[in-house]
Amino acid sequence: MIAVLKPETTKEQQNHLISWLKSHNIDVHVSKGENYTVLGLIGDTSSIDIGLLESLEMVDSVKRVSEPYKQVNRKFHPEDTVVHIGNGLKIGGGNFIMIAGPCSVESREQVTEIAKSVSASGADVLRGGAFKPRTSPYDFQGLKADGIELLLEAKKETGMPIISEIMNVNDLPLFRDVDIFQIGARNMQNFDLLKEVGKTDKPVLIKRGLANTLKELLMSAEYVMSEGNHNVILCERGIRTFETATRNTLDLSAVPMLHEMTHLPVVIDPSHATGISRLVEPMALAAAAAGADGIMVEVHNDPIHALCDGAQSLTPGQFSGMAAKIRKIREVVRQ
Ligand code: PEP
Ligand code: MN
């Protein structure tokens, strides 16, 4: 349920109403807009008399939120959420970021060289997998703790915030200085993992599962938010369809649809969505044009010899050309 308060409501009246709601075991999420304040009521609201709430002088309107996702819902929080990543970097609410880097961290030279080049071309965040969720147990599983160390070295050298995938709650201490937790597509519904990252205040980027609906993606974000962490970023990375020409099918309509359903920022990953490096640029440009809040792409300095996902990795030169075009598209989108 949400209650929209009239602009002239005083802080005292608002607090009085919140304490009354809390005495009915309702948790209240306050979203302050330019004119109106929206109270999101979480919990069993069946004991609340809508008519009584509506009749209060300070209340403009009351609506039941029928969707199962509450805190993630745009109705609860009409304004875009801006997630602060660190060093003044923001995503959402008109702030666009580019995340780039290798699929997996392979060596110190590899990750620092890529980090320096993508940073020079305008990437905001360095990506790199240390723990890799591979389909085959015989494939490269990542450098694990050593991979995180190498990412931290690249962060120190370039000043770029870093994002890396966490697969197991036991690895949380290793991620202390990682700026964004990445929840991979295969872990989108690892509810224990979602709850644990929800207990931190670090930004969490959740990738949509290979066969999950947008509603399910939002429910995963709700898990994180319900534990108190509101710094959630959503990522569409392609879904599995009957099409086999591309690795996955990029659901680009997820961008405007999610923007209607939720206030959280939406990132597109055209690398995993297509699996083909020459398709990455056109899809990244389309994502920027569709109003995405960011893109995440794989970049490798030697794609042919990459230990993972070389076929979908851009070279640093290709990334640089694409980044320049994205900046132009962003100018048009902002108008
Ligand atoms: C990745 O980004 O490294 C990755 C494994 O992606 P996804 O979880 O989308 O497959
Ligand atoms: Mn990859």
XYZ file of C-alpha atoms and ligand atoms in Angstrom:
346
model
C 0.000 0.000 0.000
C 1.205 3.549 -0.601
C 0.012 6.792 0.938
C 0.812 10.038 -0.838
C 1.066 12.993 1.557
C 0.010 16.526 0.669
C 2.845 19.021 0.102
C 1.932 21.094 3.159
C 2.295 18.132 5.568
C 4.611 19.009 8.428
C 7.424 16.729 9.586
C 5.598 16.328 12.900
C 2.364 15.174 11.230
C 4.360 12.782 9.048
C 6.188 11.300 12.061
C 2.927 10.953 13.928
C 1.393 8.984 11.063
C 4.503 6.800 10.728
C 4.466 5.906 14.441
C 0.790 5.038 14.190
C 1.496 2.759 11.203
C 4.459 1.186 13.000
C 2.219 0.431 15.984
C 0.223 -1.716 13.527
C 3.451 -3.617 12.644
C 3.767 -1.826 9.321
C 7.226 -0.877 8.154
C 7.279 2.484 6.385
C 9.525 3.423 3.485
C 9.630 7.200 2.954
C 10.297 8.591 -0.518
C 10.546 12.364 -0.636
C 9.879 13.913 -4.016
C 9.963 17.568 -5.066
C 6.336 18.156 -4.080
C 4.906 15.008 -2.636
C 6.140 12.549 -0.066
C 5.217 8.932 -0.707
C 4.962 6.512 2.206
C 5.456 2.903 1.166
C 3.711 0.609 3.645
C 5.344 -2.798 3.922
C 3.911 -5.719 5.832
C 0.425 -7.022 6.432
C -1.646 -3.951 5.611
C -4.957 -5.809 5.952
C -5.399 -4.288 9.423
C -5.229 -0.764 7.962
C -8.532 0.867 7.071
C -7.941 2.558 3.690
C -10.984 4.799 4.204
C -9.642 6.042 7.528
C -6.199 6.731 6.070
C -7.737 8.594 3.128
C -9.825 10.753 5.400
C -6.764 12.179 7.160
C -6.155 15.867 6.390
C -2.507 15.318 5.374
C -3.214 12.402 3.040
C -3.634 13.100 -0.673
C -4.330 9.540 -1.845
C -3.956 5.901 -0.855
C -3.462 2.977 -3.226
C -2.955 -0.722 -2.767
C 0.126 -1.984 -4.606
C -0.906 -5.292 -6.076
C 2.531 -6.263 -7.471
C 4.526 -8.593 -5.189
C 7.601 -6.342 -5.487
C 7.125 -3.372 -3.198
C 10.339 -1.473 -2.419
C 11.545 -1.942 -5.995
C 8.240 -0.677 -7.375
C 8.160 2.729 -9.020
C 4.826 3.367 -7.294
C 6.670 3.249 -3.948
C 9.414 5.577 -5.108
C 8.329 7.667 -8.110
C 11.742 9.242 -8.696
C 14.680 7.403 -10.260
C 17.110 5.912 -7.781
C 20.635 7.228 -8.149
C 23.216 4.686 -6.986
C 26.477 6.189 -5.709
C 29.417 4.027 -6.652
C 32.227 6.006 -5.078
C 34.596 8.793 -6.116
C 31.535 10.848 -7.086
C 30.466 8.308 -9.716
C 26.697 7.850 -9.985
C 24.303 5.745 -12.053
C 20.597 6.386 -12.604
C 18.463 9.509 -12.779
C 20.233 10.708 -15.929
C 23.710 9.501 -14.920
C 25.089 6.997 -17.456
C 28.097 4.749 -16.841
C 30.239 2.482 -18.993
C 31.591 -0.678 -17.392
C 34.352 -2.419 -19.341
C 37.009 -5.048 -18.831
C 37.832 -8.676 -19.424
C 35.484 -11.576 -18.861
C 38.044 -13.047 -16.470
C 41.097 -11.679 -14.754
C 43.981 -13.691 -16.214
C 47.189 -11.951 -15.155
C 48.482 -8.663 -13.721
C 49.658 -7.479 -17.154
C 46.365 -8.384 -18.821
C 44.067 -6.637 -16.358
C 46.178 -3.499 -15.847
C 46.757 -3.028 -19.570
C 43.031 -3.361 -20.311
C 42.137 -1.129 -17.350
C 44.445 1.657 -18.526
C 43.182 1.578 -22.085
C 39.449 1.471 -21.299
C 39.893 4.181 -18.684
C 41.598 6.394 -21.270
C 38.623 5.823 -23.612
C 36.098 6.902 -20.989
C 35.091 3.720 -19.155
C 33.916 4.516 -15.631
C 34.130 1.100 -13.966
C 36.495 -1.840 -14.505
C 34.917 -5.286 -14.716
C 36.716 -8.592 -14.320
C 35.659 -12.025 -13.161
C 37.749 -13.705 -10.455
C 35.177 -16.388 -9.673
C 33.774 -17.717 -12.951
C 30.496 -19.617 -13.209
C 31.413 -21.940 -16.092
C 29.079 -24.481 -17.660
C 31.867 -27.088 -17.681
C 33.854 -27.894 -14.530
C 36.875 -28.497 -16.800
C 36.939 -24.897 -18.071
C 38.972 -22.093 -16.459
C 37.276 -21.312 -13.151
C 38.975 -17.964 -12.527
C 41.959 -16.893 -10.394
C 39.640 -16.527 -7.373
C 41.236 -14.588 -4.459
C 44.335 -13.831 -6.559
C 42.060 -12.408 -9.272
C 40.474 -10.019 -6.775
C 43.965 -8.921 -5.684
C 44.921 -8.156 -9.299
C 41.713 -6.177 -9.793
C 42.507 -4.166 -6.669
C 45.965 -3.431 -8.052
C 44.406 -2.194 -11.305
C 41.986 -0.083 -9.263
C 44.907 1.480 -7.404
C 46.794 2.171 -10.598
C 43.908 3.675 -12.578
C 41.596 4.987 -9.857
C 38.703 3.067 -11.455
C 36.049 1.492 -9.221
C 35.762 -2.262 -9.810
C 32.952 -4.781 -10.203
C 33.329 -8.540 -9.853
C 31.017 -11.502 -9.541
C 30.465 -13.064 -6.145
C 29.267 -16.667 -6.305
C 29.409 -17.714 -2.676
C 28.501 -15.979 0.592
C 31.718 -17.339 2.158
C 33.731 -15.127 -0.209
C 32.213 -11.883 1.124
C 35.354 -10.814 3.076
C 37.418 -11.002 -0.121
C 35.124 -8.378 -1.684
C 35.718 -5.720 0.986
C 37.379 -3.282 -1.433
C 35.403 -4.282 -4.515
C 33.048 -1.394 -5.332
C 30.112 -3.308 -6.828
C 28.967 -6.874 -6.215
C 27.943 -8.599 -9.418
C 25.285 -11.275 -9.032
C 25.588 -13.429 -12.141
C 22.696 -14.602 -14.272
C 23.045 -18.130 -12.892
C 22.799 -16.833 -9.337
C 19.912 -14.436 -9.846
C 17.742 -16.609 -7.639
C 20.396 -17.613 -5.112
C 18.287 -16.126 -2.355
C 20.833 -16.684 0.448
C 23.430 -14.772 -1.566
C 20.952 -11.970 -2.313
C 20.074 -11.664 1.378
C 23.742 -11.495 2.413
C 24.677 -8.756 -0.056
C 21.462 -7.042 1.045
C 22.924 -6.741 4.546
C 25.777 -4.595 3.220
C 25.549 -1.077 1.794
C 27.668 -1.788 -1.283
C 26.029 -1.407 -4.738
C 24.784 -4.711 -6.163
C 24.344 -5.322 -9.889
C 21.918 -8.191 -10.496
C 21.984 -9.877 -13.887
C 18.746 -11.266 -15.262
C 18.703 -15.067 -15.334
C 18.787 -16.880 -18.657
C 15.131 -17.859 -18.365
C 13.730 -15.362 -15.914
C 10.976 -12.827 -16.340
C 11.341 -9.156 -15.489
C 9.032 -9.738 -12.545
C 11.363 -12.435 -11.218
C 14.332 -10.103 -11.689
C 12.503 -7.469 -9.666
C 11.718 -9.998 -6.940
C 15.458 -10.741 -6.702
C 16.123 -7.007 -6.318
C 13.387 -6.975 -3.656
C 15.371 -9.607 -1.687
C 18.375 -7.252 -1.575
C 16.307 -4.177 -0.738
C 14.262 -5.944 1.915
C 17.499 -6.506 3.856
C 18.157 -2.761 3.818
C 20.479 -2.300 0.836
C 18.841 0.095 -1.624
C 21.863 0.365 -3.932
C 20.631 -2.032 -6.563
C 21.351 -1.930 -10.307
C 19.576 -4.256 -12.758
C 21.265 -5.791 -15.793
C 19.684 -7.311 -18.896
C 22.205 -9.697 -20.490
C 20.109 -11.625 -22.968
C 17.676 -14.450 -22.424
C 17.463 -17.909 -23.899
C 15.053 -18.234 -26.814
C 14.706 -20.598 -29.795
C 17.205 -18.433 -31.727
C 20.668 -19.956 -32.063
C 22.421 -17.403 -34.333
C 23.295 -15.340 -31.266
C 24.387 -16.644 -27.852
C 21.231 -15.223 -26.266
C 18.469 -12.856 -27.368
C 18.865 -9.301 -26.130
C 15.561 -8.125 -24.683
C 16.063 -4.427 -25.282
C 12.455 -3.624 -24.454
C 13.465 -4.543 -20.891
C 14.944 -1.025 -20.622
C 11.763 1.054 -21.046
C 9.644 -1.671 -19.422
C 11.831 -1.834 -16.302
C 11.911 1.947 -16.154
C 8.116 1.855 -15.886
C 8.066 -0.941 -13.324
C 10.921 0.224 -11.099
C 12.980 3.242 -10.061
C 16.244 1.260 -10.168
C 18.917 1.900 -12.836
C 19.116 -0.518 -15.772
C 22.330 -1.634 -17.478
C 22.620 -3.580 -20.738
C 25.317 -6.199 -21.312
C 25.512 -6.661 -25.096
C 28.536 -8.992 -24.809
C 26.783 -11.921 -23.116
C 23.556 -11.046 -24.945
C 25.024 -11.593 -28.404
C 28.205 -13.625 -27.882
C 29.654 -12.061 -31.056
C 32.051 -9.122 -30.805
C 30.875 -7.424 -34.029
C 27.303 -7.269 -32.665
C 28.361 -5.633 -29.412
C 28.677 -2.071 -30.726
C 25.294 -1.914 -32.539
C 23.519 -3.358 -29.491
C 25.351 -1.047 -27.079
C 24.348 1.968 -29.190
C 20.764 0.706 -29.272
C 20.839 0.312 -25.488
C 21.984 3.911 -25.026
C 19.282 5.044 -27.466
C 16.638 3.050 -25.559
C 17.490 4.989 -22.412
C 19.649 2.469 -20.531
C 21.509 3.899 -17.536
C 24.696 2.122 -18.491
C 26.361 -0.615 -20.461
C 28.689 -3.402 -19.429
C 30.992 -4.817 -22.095
C 33.832 -7.293 -22.253
C 37.158 -5.952 -23.525
C 40.337 -8.015 -23.999
C 43.779 -6.955 -25.215
C 44.199 -10.302 -26.988
C 40.713 -11.724 -27.588
C 41.900 -14.762 -29.574
C 43.872 -16.015 -26.594
C 41.321 -15.032 -23.921
C 40.695 -17.784 -21.367
C 36.982 -17.009 -21.452
C 34.547 -15.340 -23.874
C 37.128 -14.123 -26.402
C 34.575 -14.306 -29.251
C 32.438 -11.608 -27.676
C 35.277 -9.406 -26.430
C 36.059 -6.050 -28.016
C 39.634 -4.919 -28.454
C 40.557 -1.717 -26.595
C 40.513 0.090 -29.966
C 37.009 -1.132 -30.750
C 35.881 -0.078 -27.273
C 37.288 3.386 -27.779
C 35.394 3.877 -31.074
C 32.175 2.595 -29.545
C 32.498 4.792 -26.444
C 32.765 7.912 -28.615
C 29.558 6.969 -30.480
C 27.737 6.233 -27.216
C 28.590 9.701 -25.934
C 26.952 11.187 -29.053
C 23.824 9.083 -28.595
C 23.636 10.117 -24.933
C 23.572 13.762 -26.006
C 20.472 13.060 -28.117
C 18.791 10.976 -25.401
C 19.331 13.747 -22.823
C 17.549 16.352 -24.987
C 29.913 -12.174 -16.555
O 29.481 -11.026 -16.713
O 31.099 -12.410 -16.321
C 28.994 -13.319 -16.620
C 29.357 -14.540 -16.257
O 27.796 -12.984 -17.108
P 26.359 -13.706 -16.933
O 26.190 -13.963 -15.460
O 25.423 -12.698 -17.488
O 26.425 -14.961 -17.755
Mn 31.974 -13.442 -19.927
